[in-house]
Amino acid sequence: MDIISITFLSKSENIKIARSVVQKFLSQKAVNEQDIFDTELAVNEAIANIIEHTYKFEKDKIIKMTLKWTEPNVLEIYLRDFGPKVDPSKVKPRPLEEIRPGGLGVYIIQKIFDVMEFKDVSCGNLLLLKKEYNI
């Protein structure tokens, strides 16, 4: 098992740092480039959703990202925020037939990760993203 955590403020520019951590972490695990890119993209969308929907673009809120590598070849990503509770039943992708900008983050996340699930925490939200890689 291998674990790394970073904590950062809810500024959009910090998504690049989170993506970089994901990229470095997975490249050390011999994950192929396409899977790394896809994982980065899904993490990007999940953090962007926290910034936009939970924190309403406030730049001084805390986000904690934990990457956990377990055998065999499974990545778990925990994204923790301390904003208002999210109703998991309302977190769903928009219909793809609706042609308009935005709103595809949840679709992308669910397409890339095997598991997308909100864990019960006393304050804020904890999102678990889980994926098994073919290495």
Short mmCIF file of C-alpha atoms in Angstrom, two decimals:
data_model
loop_
_atom_site.label_atom_id
_atom_site.label_comp_id
_atom_site.label_asym_id
_atom_site.label_seq_id
_atom_site.Cartn_x
_atom_site.Cartn_y
_atom_site.Cartn_z
CA MET A 1 0.00 0.00 0.00
CA ASP A 2 1.12 3.54 -0.72
CA ILE A 3 -0.57 6.78 0.41
CA ILE A 4 -0.04 10.46 -0.32
CA SER A 5 -2.16 13.43 0.77
CA ILE A 6 -2.18 17.08 -0.12
CA THR A 7 -4.28 19.88 1.28
CA PHE A 8 -4.89 23.03 -0.74
CA LEU A 9 -7.12 26.07 -0.99
CA SER A 10 -10.14 26.10 -3.30
CA LYS A 11 -8.49 28.18 -6.02
CA SER A 12 -8.99 26.91 -9.57
CA GLU A 13 -5.25 27.20 -10.23
CA ASN A 14 -4.58 24.60 -7.54
CA ILE A 15 -6.28 21.96 -9.70
CA LYS A 16 -3.07 21.88 -11.78
CA ILE A 17 -1.10 20.96 -8.65
CA ALA A 18 -3.56 18.19 -7.79
CA ARG A 19 -3.35 16.86 -11.36
CA SER A 20 0.43 16.91 -11.17
CA VAL A 21 0.37 14.87 -7.96
CA VAL A 22 -1.95 12.31 -9.59
CA GLN A 23 0.30 12.15 -12.66
CA LYS A 24 3.51 11.61 -10.67
CA PHE A 25 1.88 9.11 -8.32
CA LEU A 26 0.48 6.96 -11.14
CA SER A 27 3.59 7.15 -13.31
CA GLN A 28 5.54 5.59 -10.42
CA LYS A 29 3.06 2.70 -10.51
CA ALA A 30 3.64 1.95 -14.21
CA VAL A 31 0.13 3.05 -15.20
CA ASN A 32 -0.05 3.79 -18.94
CA GLU A 33 -0.19 7.39 -20.18
CA GLN A 34 -3.80 7.25 -21.42
CA ASP A 35 -5.06 5.94 -18.05
CA ILE A 36 -3.04 8.63 -16.26
CA PHE A 37 -4.52 11.35 -18.48
CA ASP A 38 -8.06 10.01 -17.98
CA THR A 39 -7.59 9.86 -14.21
CA GLU A 40 -6.21 13.41 -14.13
CA LEU A 41 -9.19 14.62 -16.17
CA ALA A 42 -11.72 13.00 -13.84
CA VAL A 43 -9.95 14.38 -10.74
CA ASN A 44 -9.90 17.80 -12.42
CA GLU A 45 -13.68 17.60 -12.88
CA ALA A 46 -14.31 16.43 -9.31
CA ILE A 47 -12.24 19.25 -7.78
CA ALA A 48 -13.78 21.81 -10.15
CA ASN A 49 -17.22 20.64 -8.94
CA ILE A 50 -16.19 21.15 -5.31
CA ILE A 51 -14.91 24.64 -6.09
CA GLU A 52 -17.97 25.63 -8.10
CA HIS A 53 -20.90 23.84 -6.48
CA THR A 54 -19.84 23.32 -2.87
CA TYR A 55 -17.65 26.37 -2.24
CA LYS A 56 -19.32 28.73 -4.78
CA PHE A 57 -15.89 29.87 -6.04
CA GLU A 58 -14.74 31.04 -2.59
CA LYS A 59 -10.94 30.79 -2.79
CA ASP A 60 -10.10 30.34 0.89
CA LYS A 61 -11.76 26.99 1.59
CA ILE A 62 -9.91 23.73 2.24
CA ILE A 63 -9.79 20.70 -0.04
CA LYS A 64 -7.86 17.59 0.94
CA MET A 65 -6.95 14.95 -1.65
CA THR A 66 -5.64 11.56 -0.59
CA LEU A 67 -4.34 8.99 -3.07
CA LYS A 68 -4.17 5.41 -1.83
CA TRP A 69 -2.66 2.58 -3.92
CA THR A 70 -3.72 -0.91 -2.88
CA GLU A 71 -2.99 -4.28 -4.42
CA PRO A 72 -3.68 -5.41 -6.99
CA ASN A 73 -3.34 -2.17 -8.95
CA VAL A 74 -6.23 -0.28 -7.37
CA LEU A 75 -6.24 3.47 -6.86
CA GLU A 76 -8.55 5.08 -4.33
CA ILE A 77 -8.83 8.87 -4.33
CA TYR A 78 -10.52 10.61 -1.44
CA LEU A 79 -11.61 14.21 -1.96
CA ARG A 80 -12.60 15.94 1.28
CA ASP A 81 -14.24 19.32 1.60
CA PHE A 82 -15.81 21.17 4.48
CA GLY A 83 -18.70 22.89 2.70
CA PRO A 84 -22.45 22.29 2.88
CA LYS A 85 -23.55 18.65 2.66
CA VAL A 86 -24.12 17.36 -0.87
CA ASP A 87 -27.21 15.27 -1.58
CA PRO A 88 -25.70 12.30 -3.47
CA SER A 89 -29.05 11.59 -5.17
CA LYS A 90 -28.77 14.95 -6.93
CA VAL A 91 -25.24 14.31 -8.22
CA LYS A 92 -25.83 12.88 -11.66
CA PRO A 93 -24.72 13.64 -15.19
CA ARG A 94 -26.89 15.70 -17.48
CA PRO A 95 -28.37 13.91 -20.50
CA LEU A 96 -25.80 13.76 -23.29
CA GLU A 97 -28.49 14.71 -25.80
CA GLU A 98 -28.61 18.17 -24.20
CA ILE A 99 -26.16 20.11 -26.35
CA ARG A 100 -24.78 22.89 -24.18
CA PRO A 101 -21.48 23.83 -22.58
CA GLY A 102 -20.59 22.35 -19.22
CA GLY A 103 -22.33 19.84 -17.04
CA LEU A 104 -20.34 16.77 -18.14
CA GLY A 105 -18.06 16.47 -15.10
CA VAL A 106 -20.08 13.75 -13.35
CA TYR A 107 -20.42 11.84 -16.64
CA ILE A 108 -16.62 11.95 -17.14
CA ILE A 109 -15.94 10.89 -13.54
CA GLN A 110 -18.35 7.94 -13.74
CA LYS A 111 -16.97 6.89 -17.13
CA ILE A 112 -13.35 6.81 -15.89
CA PHE A 113 -13.71 5.51 -12.33
CA ASP A 114 -15.18 2.15 -11.34
CA VAL A 115 -16.62 3.66 -8.14
CA MET A 116 -17.85 7.18 -7.34
CA GLU A 117 -19.40 7.29 -3.91
CA PHE A 118 -20.01 9.82 -1.15
CA LYS A 119 -18.93 8.61 2.29
CA ASP A 120 -20.78 9.78 5.40
CA VAL A 121 -18.81 12.36 7.38
CA SER A 122 -20.00 14.59 10.20
CA CYS A 123 -19.14 17.84 8.45
CA GLY A 124 -18.61 18.56 4.78
CA ASN A 125 -18.26 15.87 2.13
CA LEU A 126 -15.97 12.95 1.36
CA LEU A 127 -15.99 11.62 -2.19
CA LEU A 128 -14.36 8.25 -2.93
CA LEU A 129 -13.19 7.58 -6.48
CA LYS A 130 -11.84 4.09 -7.12
CA LYS A 131 -10.28 2.48 -10.19
CA GLU A 132 -8.49 -0.76 -10.97
CA TYR A 133 -5.79 -0.50 -13.65
CA ASN A 134 -4.64 -3.17 -16.06
CA ILE A 135 -0.88 -3.17 -15.61
#
